[in-house]
Short mmCIF file of C-alpha atoms in Angstrom, two decimals:
data_model
loop_
_atom_site.label_atom_id
_atom_site.label_comp_id
_atom_site.label_asym_id
_atom_site.label_seq_id
_atom_site.Cartn_x
_atom_site.Cartn_y
_atom_site.Cartn_z
CA UNK A 377 -34.74 -148.54 -110.78
CA UNK A 378 -35.15 -149.77 -107.27
CA UNK A 379 -34.61 -152.83 -106.26
CA UNK A 380 -38.47 -154.46 -106.31
CA UNK A 381 -38.03 -156.15 -103.29
CA UNK A 382 -37.05 -153.21 -101.24
CA UNK A 383 -39.20 -151.18 -103.55
CA UNK A 384 -40.51 -147.91 -101.70
CA UNK A 385 -43.85 -148.91 -102.25
CA UNK A 386 -43.56 -152.21 -100.96
CA UNK A 387 -41.70 -150.46 -97.74
CA UNK A 388 -44.31 -147.77 -97.46
CA UNK A 389 -47.05 -150.78 -97.36
CA UNK A 390 -44.98 -152.55 -94.73
CA UNK A 391 -44.66 -149.39 -92.85
CA UNK A 392 -48.49 -148.57 -92.63
CA UNK A 393 -49.06 -152.44 -92.27
CA UNK A 394 -47.16 -151.65 -88.86
CA UNK A 395 -48.03 -148.29 -87.94
CA UNK A 396 -51.09 -149.22 -85.64
CA UNK A 397 -51.84 -153.16 -86.17
CA UNK A 398 -55.36 -152.38 -83.89
CA UNK A 399 -56.57 -149.53 -85.80
CA UNK A 400 -59.65 -150.18 -87.64
CA UNK A 401 -58.50 -150.68 -91.70
CA UNK A 402 -61.21 -152.17 -93.60
CA UNK A 403 -65.22 -151.87 -93.04
CA UNK A 404 -66.77 -154.57 -95.17
CA UNK A 405 -70.37 -155.58 -94.86
CA UNK A 406 -71.12 -154.21 -91.49
CA UNK A 407 -67.58 -155.19 -89.52
CA UNK A 408 -64.60 -153.19 -89.36
CA UNK A 409 -60.95 -155.47 -89.82
CA UNK A 410 -57.91 -153.99 -88.20
CA UNK A 411 -54.35 -153.17 -90.37
CA UNK A 412 -53.03 -155.87 -87.93
CA UNK A 413 -55.19 -158.57 -89.35
CA UNK A 414 -54.58 -157.02 -93.07
CA UNK A 415 -51.06 -157.44 -92.22
CA UNK A 416 -51.17 -160.81 -90.95
CA UNK A 417 -52.92 -162.26 -94.20
CA UNK A 418 -50.89 -160.03 -96.22
CA UNK A 419 -47.34 -161.27 -94.85
CA UNK A 420 -48.49 -165.22 -94.67
CA UNK A 421 -49.51 -164.55 -98.79
CA UNK A 422 -45.89 -162.76 -99.24
CA UNK A 423 -44.13 -165.99 -97.42
CA UNK A 424 -45.80 -168.34 -99.82
CA UNK A 425 -43.96 -166.70 -102.73
CA UNK A 426 -40.37 -167.38 -101.89
CA UNK A 427 -39.32 -166.26 -105.14
CA UNK A 428 -40.83 -163.03 -106.98
CA UNK A 429 -43.05 -164.16 -109.82
CA UNK A 430 -46.18 -163.52 -111.65
CA UNK A 431 -48.83 -164.28 -109.67
CA UNK A 432 -52.98 -164.37 -110.20
CA UNK A 433 -55.43 -163.53 -108.04
CA UNK A 434 -58.75 -163.83 -109.20
CA UNK A 435 -59.73 -160.24 -107.69
CA UNK A 436 -63.15 -159.93 -105.97
CA UNK A 437 -64.08 -156.82 -103.73
CA UNK A 438 -63.28 -158.44 -100.51
CA UNK A 439 -60.81 -157.85 -97.52
CA UNK A 440 -59.21 -160.90 -97.87
CA UNK A 441 -58.24 -159.83 -101.76
CA UNK A 442 -56.87 -157.07 -100.45
CA UNK A 443 -54.65 -158.46 -98.45
CA UNK A 444 -53.52 -160.99 -100.91
CA UNK A 445 -52.92 -158.19 -103.61
CA UNK A 446 -50.51 -156.50 -101.06
CA UNK A 447 -49.15 -159.66 -99.79
CA UNK A 448 -47.76 -159.86 -103.91
CA UNK A 449 -46.40 -156.27 -103.50
CA UNK A 450 -44.70 -157.21 -100.40
CA UNK A 451 -42.81 -160.20 -101.60
CA UNK A 452 -42.03 -158.24 -104.83
CA UNK A 453 -43.92 -160.09 -107.28
CA UNK A 454 -46.20 -159.33 -110.05
CA UNK A 455 -50.16 -159.54 -109.48
CA UNK A 456 -51.39 -160.83 -112.68
CA UNK A 457 -55.46 -159.57 -112.38
CA UNK A 458 -58.08 -161.96 -113.42
CA UNK A 459 -61.25 -160.85 -113.59
CA UNK A 460 -63.74 -164.12 -112.43
CA UNK A 461 -66.97 -162.39 -113.71
CA UNK A 462 -66.30 -162.54 -117.74
CA UNK A 463 -67.77 -165.95 -117.77
CA UNK A 464 -66.10 -168.94 -116.79
CA UNK A 465 -65.39 -170.65 -119.83
CA UNK A 466 -63.57 -166.74 -120.80
CA UNK A 467 -61.89 -166.68 -117.70
CA UNK A 468 -60.79 -170.98 -117.52
CA UNK A 469 -59.26 -170.15 -120.89
CA UNK A 470 -57.56 -166.75 -119.67
CA UNK A 471 -55.66 -168.89 -117.11
CA UNK A 472 -55.12 -172.03 -118.98
CA UNK A 473 -53.03 -169.32 -121.67
CA UNK A 474 -51.12 -167.33 -119.21
CA UNK A 475 -49.41 -170.71 -117.52
CA UNK A 476 -49.12 -169.17 -114.34
CA UNK A 477 -46.78 -170.87 -111.54
CA UNK A 478 -49.56 -169.90 -108.88
CA UNK A 479 -53.24 -168.51 -108.52
CA UNK A 480 -54.75 -166.76 -105.30
CA UNK A 481 -58.39 -166.98 -105.20
CA UNK A 482 -61.66 -167.78 -103.47
CA UNK A 483 -62.15 -171.62 -102.69
CA UNK A 484 -65.03 -171.44 -105.41
CA UNK A 485 -63.25 -169.78 -107.57
CA UNK A 486 -60.32 -171.60 -107.71
CA UNK A 487 -62.48 -175.28 -107.81
CA UNK A 488 -64.53 -173.60 -110.79
CA UNK A 489 -61.56 -172.23 -112.82
CA UNK A 490 -57.87 -173.41 -112.12
CA UNK A 491 -57.31 -176.79 -114.06
CA UNK A 492 -55.30 -179.37 -112.22
CA UNK A 493 -51.30 -178.56 -112.09
CA UNK A 494 -51.56 -175.09 -111.23
CA UNK A 495 -50.24 -173.95 -107.52
CA UNK A 496 -53.08 -172.44 -105.88
CA UNK A 497 -53.57 -170.47 -102.30
CA UNK A 498 -56.83 -170.17 -101.11
CA UNK A 499 -58.35 -167.48 -99.24
CA UNK A 500 -61.55 -167.05 -97.34
CA UNK A 501 -61.49 -164.14 -94.72
CA UNK A 502 -58.84 -162.17 -92.57
CA UNK A 503 -59.44 -164.62 -89.56
CA UNK A 504 -58.53 -167.91 -91.73
CA UNK A 505 -55.12 -168.77 -92.76
CA UNK A 506 -54.30 -168.97 -96.58
CA UNK A 507 -54.28 -172.50 -97.89
CA UNK A 508 -51.52 -173.81 -100.34
CA UNK A 509 -52.42 -176.55 -102.34
CA UNK A 510 -48.80 -177.96 -102.34
CA UNK A 511 -45.69 -176.43 -101.39
CA UNK A 512 -44.97 -173.36 -103.37
CA UNK A 513 -41.41 -173.08 -103.35
CA UNK A 514 -41.00 -176.39 -104.88
CA UNK A 515 -43.05 -175.18 -108.12
CA UNK A 516 -41.72 -173.64 -111.15
CA UNK A 517 -41.40 -170.11 -110.70
CA UNK A 518 -42.26 -169.61 -114.40
CA UNK A 519 -41.27 -166.24 -115.84
CA UNK A 520 -40.56 -163.29 -113.51
CA UNK A 521 -41.12 -159.81 -114.28
CA UNK A 522 -38.82 -157.74 -112.76
CA UNK A 523 -40.45 -154.55 -111.64
CA UNK A 524 -44.00 -154.77 -112.84
CA UNK A 525 -46.43 -154.70 -109.86
CA UNK A 526 -49.35 -155.07 -112.26
CA UNK A 527 -50.52 -156.84 -115.09
CA UNK A 528 -53.56 -154.78 -115.34
CA UNK A 529 -56.76 -155.70 -117.40
CA UNK A 530 -57.84 -152.72 -119.46
CA UNK A 531 -61.59 -152.28 -119.42
CA UNK A 532 -62.23 -153.91 -122.74
CA UNK A 533 -65.33 -151.43 -123.22
CA UNK A 534 -64.50 -152.02 -127.13
CA UNK A 535 -62.99 -155.53 -127.29
CA UNK A 536 -61.43 -158.02 -125.39
CA UNK A 537 -59.72 -156.56 -122.40
CA UNK A 538 -55.86 -157.28 -122.48
CA UNK A 539 -53.24 -156.87 -120.01
CA UNK A 540 -51.09 -153.73 -119.65
CA UNK A 541 -47.75 -153.87 -117.69
CA UNK A 542 -47.82 -151.13 -114.91
CA UNK A 543 -44.45 -150.63 -112.91
CA UNK A 544 -43.62 -150.41 -109.11
CA UNK A 545 -42.32 -146.92 -110.09
CA UNK A 546 -45.72 -145.74 -111.95
CA UNK A 547 -47.32 -147.49 -109.02
CA UNK A 548 -45.56 -145.38 -106.48
CA UNK A 549 -45.72 -142.01 -108.67
CA UNK A 550 -49.44 -142.09 -108.89
CA UNK A 551 -50.35 -142.68 -105.32
CA UNK A 552 -47.27 -141.66 -103.19
CA UNK A 553 -46.12 -138.76 -105.38
CA UNK A 554 -43.06 -137.73 -107.51
CA UNK A 555 -40.53 -137.84 -104.86
CA UNK A 556 -41.21 -141.64 -103.21
CA UNK A 557 -37.97 -142.81 -103.06
CA UNK A 558 -37.79 -139.73 -99.61
CA UNK A 559 -41.42 -140.84 -99.04
CA UNK A 560 -41.67 -141.18 -95.10
CA UNK A 561 -44.40 -143.50 -93.28
CA UNK A 562 -47.24 -141.73 -92.11
CA UNK A 563 -46.44 -140.82 -88.58
CA UNK A 564 -50.40 -141.98 -87.37
CA UNK A 565 -53.23 -143.72 -89.02
CA UNK A 566 -55.55 -140.95 -90.89
CA UNK A 567 -58.96 -140.24 -89.25
CA UNK A 568 -61.28 -139.73 -91.75
CA UNK A 569 -62.81 -142.85 -93.57
CA UNK A 570 -62.96 -142.94 -97.27
CA UNK A 571 -65.15 -144.88 -99.27
CA UNK A 572 -64.19 -147.31 -102.11
CA UNK A 573 -66.52 -149.01 -104.55
CA UNK A 574 -64.57 -149.76 -107.31
CA UNK A 575 -64.06 -152.91 -108.64
CA UNK A 576 -60.10 -154.46 -107.87
CA UNK A 577 -60.38 -155.79 -111.88
CA UNK A 578 -60.00 -152.30 -112.76
CA UNK A 579 -57.29 -149.72 -112.48
CA UNK A 580 -59.36 -147.37 -110.24
CA UNK A 581 -60.14 -149.82 -107.85
CA UNK A 582 -56.37 -150.66 -107.58
CA UNK A 583 -55.50 -146.88 -107.15
CA UNK A 584 -58.19 -146.13 -104.49
CA UNK A 585 -57.24 -148.81 -102.07
CA UNK A 586 -53.00 -148.07 -102.62
CA UNK A 587 -54.08 -144.27 -102.22
CA UNK A 588 -55.57 -145.31 -98.68
CA UNK A 589 -53.18 -147.83 -97.93
CA UNK A 590 -50.24 -145.39 -98.29
CA UNK A 591 -51.99 -142.94 -96.10
CA UNK A 592 -53.31 -145.59 -93.52
CA UNK A 593 -56.79 -144.03 -94.04
CA UNK A 594 -59.55 -146.92 -93.06
CA UNK A 595 -62.12 -147.25 -95.71
CA UNK A 596 -65.37 -148.63 -96.37
CA UNK A 597 -65.29 -151.47 -99.05
CA UNK A 598 -68.64 -152.22 -101.12
CA UNK A 599 -68.49 -155.21 -103.24
CA UNK A 600 -69.73 -153.30 -105.99
CA UNK A 601 -71.86 -150.03 -106.08
CA UNK A 602 -75.14 -149.86 -104.45
CA UNK A 603 -76.87 -146.90 -104.18
CA UNK A 604 -78.70 -147.24 -100.86
CA UNK A 605 -75.14 -149.02 -98.92
CA UNK A 606 -73.20 -146.23 -100.79
CA UNK A 607 -75.91 -143.68 -99.34
CA UNK A 608 -75.55 -145.11 -95.84
CA UNK A 609 -71.76 -145.22 -95.26
CA UNK A 610 -71.79 -141.35 -96.91
CA UNK A 611 -74.21 -140.61 -93.97
CA UNK A 612 -72.36 -142.47 -91.64
CA UNK A 613 -68.80 -141.27 -92.37
CA UNK A 614 -68.98 -137.94 -93.95
CA UNK A 615 -66.07 -138.29 -96.05
CA UNK A 616 -65.00 -135.06 -97.81
CA UNK A 617 -64.41 -136.11 -100.82
CA UNK A 618 -66.29 -139.41 -103.20
CA UNK A 619 -65.03 -140.76 -106.15
CA UNK A 620 -68.29 -142.19 -108.94
CA UNK A 621 -68.02 -143.14 -112.16
CA UNK A 622 -70.68 -140.98 -114.36
CA UNK A 623 -73.17 -144.38 -114.32
CA UNK A 624 -73.08 -144.14 -110.71
CA UNK A 625 -73.09 -140.37 -110.52
CA UNK A 626 -76.47 -140.41 -112.38
CA UNK A 627 -77.61 -142.73 -110.12
CA UNK A 628 -76.96 -140.56 -107.45
CA UNK A 629 -78.24 -137.76 -109.16
CA UNK A 630 -81.68 -139.11 -110.03
CA UNK A 631 -82.52 -140.76 -106.88
CA UNK A 632 -84.18 -139.56 -103.95
CA UNK A 633 -81.35 -138.48 -101.85
CA UNK A 634 -81.04 -134.97 -101.27
CA UNK A 635 -78.24 -132.14 -99.92
CA UNK A 636 -78.83 -133.86 -95.99
CA UNK A 637 -77.40 -137.33 -97.43
CA UNK A 638 -74.26 -135.81 -98.69
CA UNK A 639 -73.44 -133.01 -95.89
CA UNK A 640 -69.72 -132.99 -95.46
CA UNK A 641 -69.10 -134.19 -99.27
CA UNK A 642 -66.78 -131.21 -100.86
CA UNK A 643 -66.51 -132.59 -103.75
CA UNK A 644 -67.37 -135.56 -105.85
CA UNK A 645 -63.97 -136.77 -108.87
CA UNK A 646 -65.63 -138.85 -111.82
CA UNK A 647 -63.62 -140.30 -114.30
CA UNK A 648 -63.23 -143.57 -116.53
CA UNK A 649 -65.79 -142.38 -119.24
CA UNK A 650 -67.04 -139.16 -120.18
CA UNK A 651 -69.44 -136.95 -118.17
CA UNK A 652 -71.78 -134.66 -119.44
CA UNK A 653 -71.30 -130.74 -118.48
CA UNK A 654 -75.33 -130.92 -117.88
CA UNK A 655 -75.00 -133.67 -115.39
CA UNK A 656 -71.97 -132.20 -113.68
CA UNK A 657 -74.04 -129.02 -113.81
CA UNK A 658 -77.13 -130.70 -112.58
CA UNK A 659 -75.50 -132.87 -109.72
CA UNK A 660 -73.78 -129.39 -108.11
CA UNK A 661 -77.12 -127.49 -108.82
CA UNK A 662 -79.25 -130.58 -106.31
CA UNK A 663 -76.19 -131.26 -104.03
CA UNK A 664 -74.19 -128.07 -103.85
CA UNK A 665 -70.95 -129.87 -104.55
CA UNK A 666 -68.69 -129.55 -107.75
CA UNK A 667 -68.06 -132.79 -109.96
CA UNK A 668 -64.10 -132.78 -110.49
CA UNK A 669 -63.78 -134.52 -113.80
CA UNK A 670 -60.38 -136.50 -114.81
CA UNK A 671 -58.40 -138.02 -118.13
CA UNK A 672 -56.94 -141.14 -117.11
CA UNK A 673 -55.79 -144.51 -118.71
CA UNK A 674 -54.74 -148.13 -117.55
CA UNK A 675 -51.56 -147.67 -119.65
CA UNK A 676 -50.81 -144.36 -118.12
CA UNK A 677 -51.18 -146.25 -114.71
CA UNK A 678 -52.94 -143.47 -113.33
CA UNK A 679 -54.90 -139.75 -114.22
CA UNK A 680 -52.67 -137.38 -116.76
CA UNK A 681 -55.22 -134.63 -116.17
CA UNK A 682 -58.23 -133.28 -114.01
CA UNK A 683 -59.53 -130.30 -112.66
CA UNK A 684 -58.69 -128.77 -109.13
CA UNK A 685 -61.37 -127.25 -107.05
CA UNK A 686 -59.43 -123.55 -107.40
CA UNK A 687 -59.61 -124.12 -110.78
CA UNK A 688 -63.40 -125.35 -110.84
CA UNK A 689 -64.08 -122.55 -108.78
CA UNK A 690 -62.21 -119.86 -111.23
CA UNK A 691 -62.94 -121.49 -114.93
CA UNK A 692 -65.85 -123.51 -114.87
CA UNK A 693 -68.10 -121.53 -116.27
CA UNK A 694 -65.85 -120.51 -118.94
CA UNK A 695 -64.39 -124.21 -119.83
CA UNK A 696 -66.97 -126.57 -118.51
CA UNK A 697 -66.95 -130.00 -120.64
CA UNK A 698 -63.36 -130.02 -120.20
CA UNK A 699 -61.54 -132.65 -118.44
CA UNK A 700 -59.21 -130.38 -116.92
CA UNK A 701 -55.37 -129.62 -116.81
CA UNK A 702 -52.42 -132.06 -116.74
CA UNK A 703 -51.71 -133.46 -113.39
CA UNK A 704 -49.09 -135.19 -111.84
CA UNK A 705 -46.25 -134.31 -113.97
CA UNK A 706 -47.96 -135.30 -117.09
CA UNK A 707 -47.16 -133.38 -120.54
CA UNK A 708 -50.03 -133.13 -122.95
CA UNK A 709 -50.04 -131.88 -126.83
CA UNK A 710 -52.53 -132.24 -129.59
CA UNK A 711 -50.83 -133.69 -132.85
CA UNK A 712 -52.09 -134.36 -136.75
CA UNK A 713 -51.86 -138.03 -138.49
CA UNK A 714 -48.43 -137.29 -139.01
CA UNK A 715 -47.41 -136.40 -135.56
CA UNK A 716 -47.32 -132.08 -136.01
CA UNK A 717 -48.24 -130.44 -132.97
CA UNK A 718 -51.21 -128.32 -133.34
CA UNK A 719 -52.44 -125.13 -131.72
CA UNK A 720 -54.66 -124.42 -129.15
CA UNK A 721 -58.05 -125.35 -129.80
CA UNK A 722 -57.29 -127.04 -132.90
CA UNK A 723 -58.62 -130.82 -132.93
CA UNK A 724 -56.52 -133.61 -133.42
CA UNK A 725 -55.14 -136.48 -131.89
CA UNK A 726 -53.91 -136.57 -127.97
CA UNK A 727 -50.64 -137.18 -127.11
CA UNK A 728 -49.41 -137.53 -123.40
CA UNK A 729 -46.44 -138.16 -121.91
CA UNK A 730 -47.66 -139.23 -118.50
CA UNK A 731 -45.94 -138.27 -114.94
CA UNK A 732 -46.01 -141.76 -113.87
CA UNK A 733 -43.46 -142.64 -116.38
CA UNK A 734 -41.11 -139.74 -114.85
CA UNK A 735 -39.81 -136.33 -116.36
CA UNK A 736 -37.75 -137.95 -119.28
CA UNK A 737 -41.09 -139.93 -120.74
CA UNK A 738 -41.62 -140.17 -124.06
CA UNK A 739 -44.61 -139.37 -125.98
CA UNK A 740 -47.90 -141.67 -126.29
CA UNK A 741 -50.04 -141.58 -128.93
CA UNK A 742 -53.74 -142.13 -127.80
CA UNK A 743 -56.84 -143.19 -130.38
CA UNK A 744 -58.53 -140.18 -128.50
CA UNK A 745 -59.62 -136.94 -130.58
CA UNK A 746 -58.91 -133.90 -128.51
CA UNK A 747 -58.36 -130.20 -128.10
CA UNK A 748 -56.33 -127.87 -125.45
CA UNK A 749 -57.04 -124.47 -125.04
CA UNK A 750 -54.67 -121.85 -124.28
CA UNK A 751 -54.89 -121.97 -121.15
CA UNK A 752 -53.64 -125.27 -120.87
CA UNK A 753 -57.71 -127.18 -120.46
CA UNK A 754 -58.35 -130.53 -122.12
CA UNK A 755 -61.10 -131.42 -124.24
CA UNK A 756 -62.07 -135.08 -125.32
CA UNK A 757 -63.98 -134.79 -128.18
CA UNK A 758 -64.15 -138.35 -129.14
CA UNK A 759 -62.23 -141.63 -130.14
CA UNK A 760 -60.46 -141.82 -133.83
CA UNK A 761 -61.25 -145.62 -133.30
CA UNK A 762 -64.89 -145.15 -132.42
CA UNK A 763 -65.93 -142.84 -135.34
CA UNK A 764 -68.84 -143.84 -137.34
CA UNK A 765 -68.55 -143.25 -141.32
CA UNK A 766 -72.21 -143.06 -142.28
CA UNK A 767 -72.48 -142.49 -145.74
CA UNK A 768 -69.48 -140.03 -146.14
CA UNK A 769 -70.47 -137.93 -142.75
CA UNK A 770 -68.43 -138.90 -139.59
CA UNK A 771 -70.59 -139.35 -136.33
CA UNK A 772 -68.84 -139.35 -132.63
CA UNK A 773 -70.71 -141.71 -130.96
CA UNK A 774 -70.25 -139.43 -127.43
CA UNK A 775 -71.75 -136.71 -129.19
CA UNK A 776 -74.89 -139.17 -129.95
CA UNK A 777 -74.78 -140.48 -126.48
CA UNK A 778 -74.39 -137.20 -125.01
CA UNK A 779 -77.59 -136.11 -126.66
CA UNK A 780 -79.78 -139.26 -125.53
CA UNK A 781 -78.80 -138.88 -122.39
CA UNK A 782 -80.28 -135.64 -122.14
CA UNK A 783 -83.60 -136.36 -122.36
CA UNK A 784 -85.33 -136.57 -118.94
CA UNK A 785 -86.58 -140.19 -118.75
CA UNK A 786 -83.16 -141.53 -119.82
CA UNK A 787 -80.78 -142.80 -117.49
CA UNK A 788 -77.54 -144.07 -119.43
CA UNK A 789 -76.89 -144.57 -123.32
CA UNK A 790 -74.68 -146.47 -125.61
CA UNK A 791 -73.90 -145.82 -129.26
CA UNK A 792 -72.04 -148.28 -131.48
CA UNK A 793 -71.66 -148.60 -134.89
CA UNK A 794 -73.36 -151.46 -137.41
CA UNK A 795 -72.57 -152.47 -141.29
CA UNK A 796 -75.14 -151.00 -143.52
CA UNK A 797 -74.97 -152.39 -147.16
CA UNK A 798 -75.96 -148.77 -148.54
CA UNK A 799 -74.31 -146.38 -146.50
CA UNK A 800 -71.53 -148.41 -145.18
CA UNK A 801 -72.50 -147.96 -141.51
CA UNK A 802 -75.01 -146.35 -139.67
CA UNK A 803 -75.10 -145.42 -135.85
CA UNK A 804 -77.19 -147.59 -133.39
CA UNK A 805 -78.44 -147.24 -129.81
CA UNK A 806 -79.20 -148.66 -126.32
CA UNK A 807 -80.83 -146.63 -123.94
CA UNK A 808 -81.92 -147.25 -120.31
CA UNK A 809 -84.45 -145.37 -118.45
CA UNK A 810 -84.52 -143.82 -115.17
CA UNK A 811 -86.49 -145.86 -112.52
CA UNK A 812 -90.19 -144.95 -112.92
CA UNK A 813 -90.07 -143.32 -116.16
CA UNK A 814 -90.84 -144.03 -119.90
CA UNK A 815 -90.77 -143.07 -123.31
CA UNK A 816 -91.06 -144.35 -126.91
CA UNK A 817 -88.83 -144.72 -129.51
CA UNK A 818 -90.28 -142.10 -131.52
CA UNK A 819 -90.65 -139.78 -128.75
CA UNK A 820 -86.36 -140.02 -128.26
CA UNK A 821 -86.04 -139.44 -132.36
CA UNK A 822 -88.09 -136.26 -132.03
CA UNK A 823 -86.30 -135.36 -129.24
CA UNK A 824 -82.88 -135.93 -131.02
CA UNK A 825 -84.04 -134.03 -134.46
CA UNK A 826 -83.83 -130.63 -132.85
CA UNK A 827 -80.55 -131.54 -131.34
CA UNK A 828 -78.21 -133.83 -133.65
CA UNK A 829 -77.93 -133.87 -137.37
CA UNK A 830 -80.24 -136.14 -139.37
CA UNK A 831 -77.05 -138.14 -140.10
CA UNK A 832 -76.55 -138.49 -136.72
CA UNK A 833 -79.91 -139.93 -135.54
CA UNK A 834 -79.68 -143.71 -134.41
CA UNK A 835 -81.24 -146.04 -137.12
CA UNK A 836 -82.34 -148.43 -134.02
CA UNK A 837 -82.80 -147.24 -130.59
CA UNK A 838 -83.39 -150.42 -128.11
CA UNK A 839 -84.50 -149.76 -124.87
CA UNK A 840 -83.35 -151.95 -122.23
CA UNK A 841 -83.84 -152.46 -118.79
CA UNK A 842 -80.19 -152.07 -118.18
CA UNK A 843 -77.07 -151.72 -120.04
CA UNK A 844 -74.55 -154.14 -119.85
CA UNK A 845 -70.99 -152.88 -118.41
CA UNK A 846 -67.85 -153.31 -117.66
CA UNK A 847 -66.81 -153.77 -113.88
CA UNK A 848 -65.37 -150.04 -114.25
CA UNK A 849 -68.73 -149.00 -114.93
CA UNK A 850 -68.49 -148.09 -118.62
CA UNK A 851 -70.84 -149.52 -121.26
CA UNK A 852 -69.87 -152.71 -122.64
CA UNK A 853 -69.41 -151.51 -126.22
CA UNK A 854 -68.60 -155.39 -127.38
CA UNK A 855 -71.87 -156.12 -125.81
CA UNK A 856 -73.81 -153.57 -127.36
CA UNK A 857 -72.89 -154.18 -130.41
CA UNK A 858 -73.65 -157.84 -129.95
CA UNK A 859 -77.22 -157.08 -128.87
CA UNK A 860 -77.57 -155.42 -132.20
CA UNK A 861 -76.26 -158.00 -134.65
CA UNK A 862 -77.98 -160.56 -132.91
CA UNK A 863 -81.52 -158.70 -133.22
CA UNK A 864 -83.10 -158.57 -136.59
CA UNK A 865 -83.38 -155.14 -138.05
CA UNK A 866 -86.84 -153.79 -137.34
CA UNK A 867 -88.39 -150.79 -138.60
CA UNK A 868 -86.83 -147.43 -139.11
CA UNK A 869 -87.10 -144.90 -136.98
CA UNK A 870 -86.88 -142.33 -139.27
CA UNK A 871 -86.65 -142.40 -143.44
CA UNK A 872 -83.45 -143.85 -144.96
CA UNK A 873 -84.14 -142.50 -148.60
CA UNK A 874 -82.71 -140.08 -149.87
CA UNK A 875 -79.39 -138.13 -148.99
CA UNK A 876 -78.57 -139.11 -145.31
CA UNK A 877 -78.21 -135.26 -144.54
#
């Protein structure tokens, strides 16, 4: 492994920051900041870290937080991602349990979430020098993690988020390529402007920021996905490609935006959560833009499968619903519970040998049920650990969610299991409606009755203003489950007498 402090990824970042200091780097809240401004804050942060160590960052989507992140990578240290939006009590407990030698963040976050005795660095903006609480070099360096670039939070859709260690090598292979050892610094900043609306506390945000930085590509940085601000940025900069998580894509799809608003966009990429083929087709029908879905996981440090534009043009009509083929040097296979590889189109558990781990990567078993056809296209059929067993019948929540989201009034849905004294467990669903649309629960049940087996229809459907979501835009299934646990069971939407079939 390459020495972390001199790692090609750190070298690539340093080279880009010096490439054209006066050129624009980040547009935030209507103001452009240069690569030189970004570099100054990043190097000030790096200079404070005299020994590579674990550094917590209370990450928000702001330019100075990007600079702090890059500064830790320049130092050869490990960024420990801390999400300040998870609730003060949980975040405060998280920071205390981590026992980090140093935490970086905005003044309000540090004052409210970091206890006494922990060294801090306050970052306000790119015009203000970072302010350490004490001489960092005199503080205990804690337990270093050589070779680890980021301790990344998972999305936490099914339970409390956990941290996954992503190495410098993994990040470099994701954003530079498999030949990153030979990668040269770009000879000039890229002209096209990207749009980044993914949160920095999610691997998608880290990945897209680093993609822009290593290519010296300027980008618009949004605090969060906001339809009006996103559309304004697309109209202003006409990017050739944009990335939208499924929830955001559905917002664009069902908005008043038309093809002229997205003029210049050639492809939309979408990941982090399932996107139905019907939504992908509807988006292309409305805007004339193909949607390229992908499959990734925090544990892999990026994507391992996805659609390319040539594949989409050739195969979409016959492979619609697939998340594409292996990418980035990854290998994919489907196995049974004993680990025996299965043939084409036979459902089983997905195993991945991620390209980010190099050509000798071992197989990693996921909890996803999948099938791979003879041409190598991958379909994700659901998660084995989320299957709902209702009176002996297996229900995949994604099947129920997709059926609900097919209703013309539904903007999004989430499906979880609820314990049932008689049947073991039953599906329950939370639904948010499109703006200006209305429907009743009985209408939704009638709609589902022609699309699902009787036992798959939720025993309760809650229509809410907005489904709780994680920073990555996925439905927060823990919060959805808590809603139904705390809510008394009302009238059943359909009869529960007799066999659930």
